[in-house]
mmCIF file of C-alpha atoms in Angstrom:
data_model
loop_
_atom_site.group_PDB
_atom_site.id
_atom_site.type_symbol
_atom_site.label_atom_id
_atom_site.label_comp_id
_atom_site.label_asym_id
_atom_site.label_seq_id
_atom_site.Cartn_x
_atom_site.Cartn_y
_atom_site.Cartn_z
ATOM 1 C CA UNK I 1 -10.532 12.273 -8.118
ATOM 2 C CA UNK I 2 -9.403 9.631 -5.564
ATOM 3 C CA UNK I 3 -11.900 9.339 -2.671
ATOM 4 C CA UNK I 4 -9.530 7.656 -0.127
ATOM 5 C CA UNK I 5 -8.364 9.751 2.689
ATOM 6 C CA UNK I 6 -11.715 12.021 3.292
ATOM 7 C CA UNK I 7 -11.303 12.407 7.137
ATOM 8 C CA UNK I 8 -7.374 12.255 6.774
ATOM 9 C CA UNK I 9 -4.961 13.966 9.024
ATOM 10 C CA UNK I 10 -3.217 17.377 6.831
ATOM 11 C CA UNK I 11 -0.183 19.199 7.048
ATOM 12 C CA UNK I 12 -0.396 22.352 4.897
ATOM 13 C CA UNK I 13 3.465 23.895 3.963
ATOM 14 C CA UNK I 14 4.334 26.358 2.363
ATOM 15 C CA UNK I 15 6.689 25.597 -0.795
ATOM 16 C CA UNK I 16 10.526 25.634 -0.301
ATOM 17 C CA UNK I 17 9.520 24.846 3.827
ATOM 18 C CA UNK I 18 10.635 21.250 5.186
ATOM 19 C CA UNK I 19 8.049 18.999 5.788
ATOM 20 C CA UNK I 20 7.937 16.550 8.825
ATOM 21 C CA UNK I 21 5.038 13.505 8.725
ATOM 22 C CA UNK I 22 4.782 11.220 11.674
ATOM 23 C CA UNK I 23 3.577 7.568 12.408
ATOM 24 C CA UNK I 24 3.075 5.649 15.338
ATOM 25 C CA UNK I 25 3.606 1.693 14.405
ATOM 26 C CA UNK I 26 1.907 -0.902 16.547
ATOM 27 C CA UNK I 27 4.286 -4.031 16.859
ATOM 28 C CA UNK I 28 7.495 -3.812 19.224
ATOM 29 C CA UNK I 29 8.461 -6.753 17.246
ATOM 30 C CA UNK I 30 8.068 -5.399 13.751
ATOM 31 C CA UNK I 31 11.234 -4.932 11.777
ATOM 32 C CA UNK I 32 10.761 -3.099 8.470
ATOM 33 C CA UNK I 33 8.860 0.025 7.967
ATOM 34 C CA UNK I 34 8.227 1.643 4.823
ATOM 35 C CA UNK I 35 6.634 4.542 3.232
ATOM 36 C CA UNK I 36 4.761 5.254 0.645
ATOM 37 C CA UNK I 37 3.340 8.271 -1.164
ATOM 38 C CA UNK I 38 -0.019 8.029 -2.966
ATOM 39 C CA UNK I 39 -1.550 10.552 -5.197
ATOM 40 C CA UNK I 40 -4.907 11.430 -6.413
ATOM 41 C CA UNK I 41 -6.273 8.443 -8.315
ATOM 42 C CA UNK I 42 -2.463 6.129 -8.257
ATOM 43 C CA UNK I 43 -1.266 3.918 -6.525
ATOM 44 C CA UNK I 44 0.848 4.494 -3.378
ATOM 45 C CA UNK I 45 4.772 4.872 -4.790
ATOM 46 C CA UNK I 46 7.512 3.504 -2.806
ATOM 47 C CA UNK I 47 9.807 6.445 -0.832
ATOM 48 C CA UNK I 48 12.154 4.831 1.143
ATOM 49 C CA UNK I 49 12.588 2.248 3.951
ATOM 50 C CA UNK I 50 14.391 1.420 7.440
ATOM 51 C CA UNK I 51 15.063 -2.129 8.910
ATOM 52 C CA UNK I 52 15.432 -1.721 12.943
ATOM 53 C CA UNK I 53 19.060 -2.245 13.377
ATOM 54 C CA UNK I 54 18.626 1.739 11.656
ATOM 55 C CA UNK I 55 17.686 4.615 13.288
ATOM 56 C CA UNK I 56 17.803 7.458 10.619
ATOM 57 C CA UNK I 57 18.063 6.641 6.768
ATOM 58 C CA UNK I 58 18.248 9.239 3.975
ATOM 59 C CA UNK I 59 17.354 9.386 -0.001
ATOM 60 C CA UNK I 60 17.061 12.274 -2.492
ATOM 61 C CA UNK I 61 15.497 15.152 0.107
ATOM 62 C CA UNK I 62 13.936 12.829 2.033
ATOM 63 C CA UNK I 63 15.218 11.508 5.784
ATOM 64 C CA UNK I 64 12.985 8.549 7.736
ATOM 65 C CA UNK I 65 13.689 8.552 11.277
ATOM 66 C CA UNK I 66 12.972 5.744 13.633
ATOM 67 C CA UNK I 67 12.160 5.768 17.675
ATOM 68 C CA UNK I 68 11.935 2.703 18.609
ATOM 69 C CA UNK I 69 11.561 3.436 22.339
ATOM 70 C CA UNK I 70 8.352 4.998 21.957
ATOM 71 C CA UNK I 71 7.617 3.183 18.404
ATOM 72 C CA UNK I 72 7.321 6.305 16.127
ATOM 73 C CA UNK I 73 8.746 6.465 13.056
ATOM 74 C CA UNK I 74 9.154 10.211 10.857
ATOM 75 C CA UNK I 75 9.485 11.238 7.284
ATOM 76 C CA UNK I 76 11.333 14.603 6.588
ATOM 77 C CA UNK I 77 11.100 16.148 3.264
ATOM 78 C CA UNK I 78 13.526 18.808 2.476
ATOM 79 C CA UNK I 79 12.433 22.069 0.357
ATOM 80 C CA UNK I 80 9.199 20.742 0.064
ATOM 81 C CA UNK I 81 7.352 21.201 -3.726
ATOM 82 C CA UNK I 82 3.825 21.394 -5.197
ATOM 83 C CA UNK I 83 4.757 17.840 -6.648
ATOM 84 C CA UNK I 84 5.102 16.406 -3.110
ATOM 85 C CA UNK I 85 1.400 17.181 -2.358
ATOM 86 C CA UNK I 86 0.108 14.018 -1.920
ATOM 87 C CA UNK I 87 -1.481 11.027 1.198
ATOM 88 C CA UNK I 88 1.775 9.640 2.636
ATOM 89 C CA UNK I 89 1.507 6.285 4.507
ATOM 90 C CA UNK I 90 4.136 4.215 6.940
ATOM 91 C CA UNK I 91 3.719 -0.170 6.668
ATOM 92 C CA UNK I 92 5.406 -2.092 8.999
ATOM 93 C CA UNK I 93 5.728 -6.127 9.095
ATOM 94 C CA UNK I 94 3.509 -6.273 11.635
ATOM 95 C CA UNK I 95 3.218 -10.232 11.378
ATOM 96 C CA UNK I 96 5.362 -12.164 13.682
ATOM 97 C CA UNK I 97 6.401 -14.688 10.836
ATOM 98 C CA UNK I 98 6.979 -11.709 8.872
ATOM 99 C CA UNK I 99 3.964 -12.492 6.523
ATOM 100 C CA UNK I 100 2.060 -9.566 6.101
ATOM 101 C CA UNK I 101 3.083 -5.169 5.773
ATOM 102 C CA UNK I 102 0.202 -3.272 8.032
ATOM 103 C CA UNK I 103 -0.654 0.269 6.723
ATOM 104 C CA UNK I 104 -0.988 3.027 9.257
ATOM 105 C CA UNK I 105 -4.049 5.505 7.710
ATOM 106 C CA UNK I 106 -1.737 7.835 6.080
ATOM 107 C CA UNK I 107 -1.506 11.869 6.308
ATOM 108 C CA UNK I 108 -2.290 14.408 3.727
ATOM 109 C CA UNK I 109 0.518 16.630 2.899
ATOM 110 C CA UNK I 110 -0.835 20.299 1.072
ATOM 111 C CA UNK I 111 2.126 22.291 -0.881
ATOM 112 C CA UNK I 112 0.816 25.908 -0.885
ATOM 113 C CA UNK I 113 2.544 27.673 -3.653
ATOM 114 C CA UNK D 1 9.145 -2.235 -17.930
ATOM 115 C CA UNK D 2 5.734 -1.507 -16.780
ATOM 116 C CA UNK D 3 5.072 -2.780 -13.345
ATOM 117 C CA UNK D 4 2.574 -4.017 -11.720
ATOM 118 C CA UNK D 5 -0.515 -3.500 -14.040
ATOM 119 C CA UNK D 6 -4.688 -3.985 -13.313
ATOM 120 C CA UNK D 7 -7.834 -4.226 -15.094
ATOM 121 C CA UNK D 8 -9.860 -2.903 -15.503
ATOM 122 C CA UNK D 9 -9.261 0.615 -13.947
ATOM 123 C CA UNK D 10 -13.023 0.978 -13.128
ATOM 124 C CA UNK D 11 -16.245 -1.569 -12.494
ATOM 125 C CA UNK D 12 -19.611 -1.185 -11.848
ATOM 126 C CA UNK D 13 -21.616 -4.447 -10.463
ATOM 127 C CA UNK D 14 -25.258 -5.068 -9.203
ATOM 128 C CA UNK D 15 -25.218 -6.768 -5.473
ATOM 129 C CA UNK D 16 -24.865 -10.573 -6.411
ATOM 130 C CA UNK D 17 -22.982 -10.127 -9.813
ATOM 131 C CA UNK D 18 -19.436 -11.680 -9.905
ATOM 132 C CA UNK D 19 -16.363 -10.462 -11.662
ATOM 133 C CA UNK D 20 -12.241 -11.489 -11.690
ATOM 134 C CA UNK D 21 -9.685 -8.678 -11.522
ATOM 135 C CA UNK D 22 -6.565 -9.372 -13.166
ATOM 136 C CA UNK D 23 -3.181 -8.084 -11.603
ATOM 137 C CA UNK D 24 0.237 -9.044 -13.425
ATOM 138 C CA UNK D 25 3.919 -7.818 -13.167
ATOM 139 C CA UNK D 26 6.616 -7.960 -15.353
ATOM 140 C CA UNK D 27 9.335 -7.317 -12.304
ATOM 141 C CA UNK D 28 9.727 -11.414 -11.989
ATOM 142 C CA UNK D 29 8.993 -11.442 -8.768
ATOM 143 C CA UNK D 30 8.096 -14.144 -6.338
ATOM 144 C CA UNK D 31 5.028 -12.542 -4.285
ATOM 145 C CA UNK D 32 1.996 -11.160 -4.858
ATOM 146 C CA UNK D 33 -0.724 -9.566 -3.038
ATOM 147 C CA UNK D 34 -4.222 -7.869 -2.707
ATOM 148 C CA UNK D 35 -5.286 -4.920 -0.866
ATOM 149 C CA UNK D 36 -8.498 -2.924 -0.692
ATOM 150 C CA UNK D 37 -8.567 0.623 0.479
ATOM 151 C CA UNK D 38 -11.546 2.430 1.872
ATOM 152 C CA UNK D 39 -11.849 6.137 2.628
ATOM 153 C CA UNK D 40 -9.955 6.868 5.988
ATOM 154 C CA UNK D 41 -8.676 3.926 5.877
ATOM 155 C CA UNK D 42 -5.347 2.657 4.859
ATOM 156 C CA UNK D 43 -4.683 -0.409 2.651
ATOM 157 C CA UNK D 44 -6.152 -3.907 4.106
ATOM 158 C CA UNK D 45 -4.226 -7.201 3.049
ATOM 159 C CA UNK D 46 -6.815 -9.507 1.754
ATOM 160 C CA UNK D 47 -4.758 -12.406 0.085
ATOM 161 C CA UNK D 48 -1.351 -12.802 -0.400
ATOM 162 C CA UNK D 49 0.718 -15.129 -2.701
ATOM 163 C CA UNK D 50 4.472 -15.646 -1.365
ATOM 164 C CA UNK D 51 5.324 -18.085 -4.368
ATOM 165 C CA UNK D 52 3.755 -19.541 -7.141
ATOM 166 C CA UNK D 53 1.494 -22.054 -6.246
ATOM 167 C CA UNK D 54 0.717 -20.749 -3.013
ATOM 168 C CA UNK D 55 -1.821 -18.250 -1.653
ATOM 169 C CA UNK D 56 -2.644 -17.287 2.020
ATOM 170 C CA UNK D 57 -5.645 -14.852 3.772
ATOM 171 C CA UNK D 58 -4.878 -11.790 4.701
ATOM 172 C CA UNK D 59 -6.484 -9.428 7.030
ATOM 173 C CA UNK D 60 -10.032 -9.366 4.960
ATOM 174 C CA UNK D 61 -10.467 -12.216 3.215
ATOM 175 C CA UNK D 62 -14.678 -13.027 3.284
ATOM 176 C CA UNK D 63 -16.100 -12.543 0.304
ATOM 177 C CA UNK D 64 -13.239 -13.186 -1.803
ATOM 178 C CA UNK D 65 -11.141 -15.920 -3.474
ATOM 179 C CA UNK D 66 -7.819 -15.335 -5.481
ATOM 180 C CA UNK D 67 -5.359 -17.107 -8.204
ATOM 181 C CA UNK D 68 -1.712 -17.521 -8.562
ATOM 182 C CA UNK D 69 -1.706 -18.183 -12.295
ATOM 183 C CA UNK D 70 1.460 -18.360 -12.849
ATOM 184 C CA UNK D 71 4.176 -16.388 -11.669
ATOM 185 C CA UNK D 72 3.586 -12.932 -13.219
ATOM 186 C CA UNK D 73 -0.321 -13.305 -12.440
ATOM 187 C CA UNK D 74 -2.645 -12.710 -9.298
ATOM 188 C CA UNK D 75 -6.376 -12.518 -9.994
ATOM 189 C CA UNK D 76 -9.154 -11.968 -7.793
ATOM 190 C CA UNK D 77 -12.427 -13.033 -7.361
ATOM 191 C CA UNK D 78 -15.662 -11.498 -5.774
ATOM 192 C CA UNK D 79 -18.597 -14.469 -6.412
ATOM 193 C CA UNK D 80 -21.155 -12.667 -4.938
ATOM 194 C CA UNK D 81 -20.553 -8.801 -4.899
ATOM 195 C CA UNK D 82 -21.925 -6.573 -2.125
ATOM 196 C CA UNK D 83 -21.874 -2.914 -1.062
ATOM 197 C CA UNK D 84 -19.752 -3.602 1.259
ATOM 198 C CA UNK D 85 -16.989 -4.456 -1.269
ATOM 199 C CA UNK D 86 -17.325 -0.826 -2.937
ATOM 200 C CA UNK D 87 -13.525 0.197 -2.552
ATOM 201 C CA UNK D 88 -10.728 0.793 -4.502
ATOM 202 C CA UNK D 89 -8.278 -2.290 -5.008
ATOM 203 C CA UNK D 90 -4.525 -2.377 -5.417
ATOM 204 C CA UNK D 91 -2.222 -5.347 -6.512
ATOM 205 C CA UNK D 92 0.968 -5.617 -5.362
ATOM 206 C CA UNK D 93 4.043 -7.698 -5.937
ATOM 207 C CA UNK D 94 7.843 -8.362 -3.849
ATOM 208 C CA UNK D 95 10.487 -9.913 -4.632
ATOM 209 C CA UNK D 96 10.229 -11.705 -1.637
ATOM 210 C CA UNK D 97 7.496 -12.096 0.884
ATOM 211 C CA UNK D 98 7.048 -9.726 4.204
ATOM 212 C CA UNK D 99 10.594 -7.626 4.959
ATOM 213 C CA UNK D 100 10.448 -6.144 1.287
ATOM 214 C CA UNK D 101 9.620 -3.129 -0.893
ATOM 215 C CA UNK D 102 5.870 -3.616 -2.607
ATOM 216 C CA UNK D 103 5.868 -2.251 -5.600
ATOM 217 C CA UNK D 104 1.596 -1.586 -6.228
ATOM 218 C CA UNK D 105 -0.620 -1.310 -9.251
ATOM 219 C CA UNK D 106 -2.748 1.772 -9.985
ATOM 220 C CA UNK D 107 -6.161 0.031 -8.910
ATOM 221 C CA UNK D 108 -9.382 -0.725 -9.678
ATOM 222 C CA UNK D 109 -12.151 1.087 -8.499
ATOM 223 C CA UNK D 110 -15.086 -0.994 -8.067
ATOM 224 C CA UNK D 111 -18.410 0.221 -6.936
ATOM 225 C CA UNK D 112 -21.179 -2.560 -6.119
ATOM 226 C CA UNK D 113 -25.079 -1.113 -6.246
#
């Protein structure tokens, strides 16, 4: 299986409980945060996004929230499943020219059944 | 439609060997990148391709070189492997450079004796 992620953050729910990940971005000046979910042995999988003129954006059971104040950005997943068990990661655009996405080092989400 | 594909999926290289990873999508999109990903780490840019024809370093770019072959094709190139490049490796592709989804590969997992 996938070795990334060994001293990882977790958060263990229990199925059918929401979930709530958190990420503290570096760059007052970044724009565009993403995140991603990767599971054992993939690639990471696009979730959903936020530009900064956002504060809150919601897909299918998921909800990102965004603080700019204190630069912290959320990920809320509703009714959480076994299939959601995966590392989940934030990016911003870190770069001032807009250039480059910086990964934060992601938190390991545990479904227990 | 399949994405953003890589090969090989796994590699095994003596210190001082050299090998090219191949990355190509099939989403016609303009950029391109490469990322390595350690354990407890999150993903590190290496190179980046906004268009074809152009390349640019990333955040870790020693010990590597890269090609924009065309526009569905971003290689990479380790001339001189070392331990210190044992990681798993994901390409990546936008439509457009920096303040856009990246859509990634499933990687490469390279190990370097």
């Amino acid at each position: 299986g996938e070795s990334v992620g060994l001293h990882l953050p977790t958060l263990s729910v229990q199925e059918g409980d929401n979930s709530i990940i958190n990420c503290a971005y570096s760059n007052s000046a970044s724009d565009y945060f993403i995140w991603y979910k990767q599971e054992s042995g993939k690639g990471p999988q696009f979730i959903i996004d936020i530009r900064s003129n956002m504060d809150k954006r919601q897909g299918q059971r998921v909800t990102v929230l965004l603080n700019k104040t204190v630069k912290h950005l959320s990920l809320q997943i509703a009714a959480t499943q076994p299939g959601d068990s995966a590392v989940y990661f934030c990016a911003e655009n870190y770069d001032n020219a807009g250039n480059m996405l910086t990964f934060g080092g992601g938190t390991r989400l545990m479904v227990k059944p | 439609n399949a994405g953003v594909t890589q090969t090989p999926k796994f590699q095994v290289l003596k210190t001082g060997q050299s090998m090219t990873l191949q990355c190509a999508q099939d989403m016609n999109h303009n950029s391109m990148y490469w990322y390595r990903q350690d354990p407890g780490m999150g993903l590190r840019l290496i190179y980046y391709s906004a268009s074809e024809g152009t390349t640019d370093k990333g955040e870790v770019p020693n010990g590597y070189n890269v090609s924009r072959l065309n526009k569905r094709e971003f290689s990479l190139r380790l001339e001189s492997a070392a331990p210190s490049q044992t990681s798993v490796y994901f390409c990546a592709s936008s439509e457009v450079q920096g303040v856009d989804t990246q859509y990634f590969g499933p990687g490469t997992r390279l190990t370097v004796l």
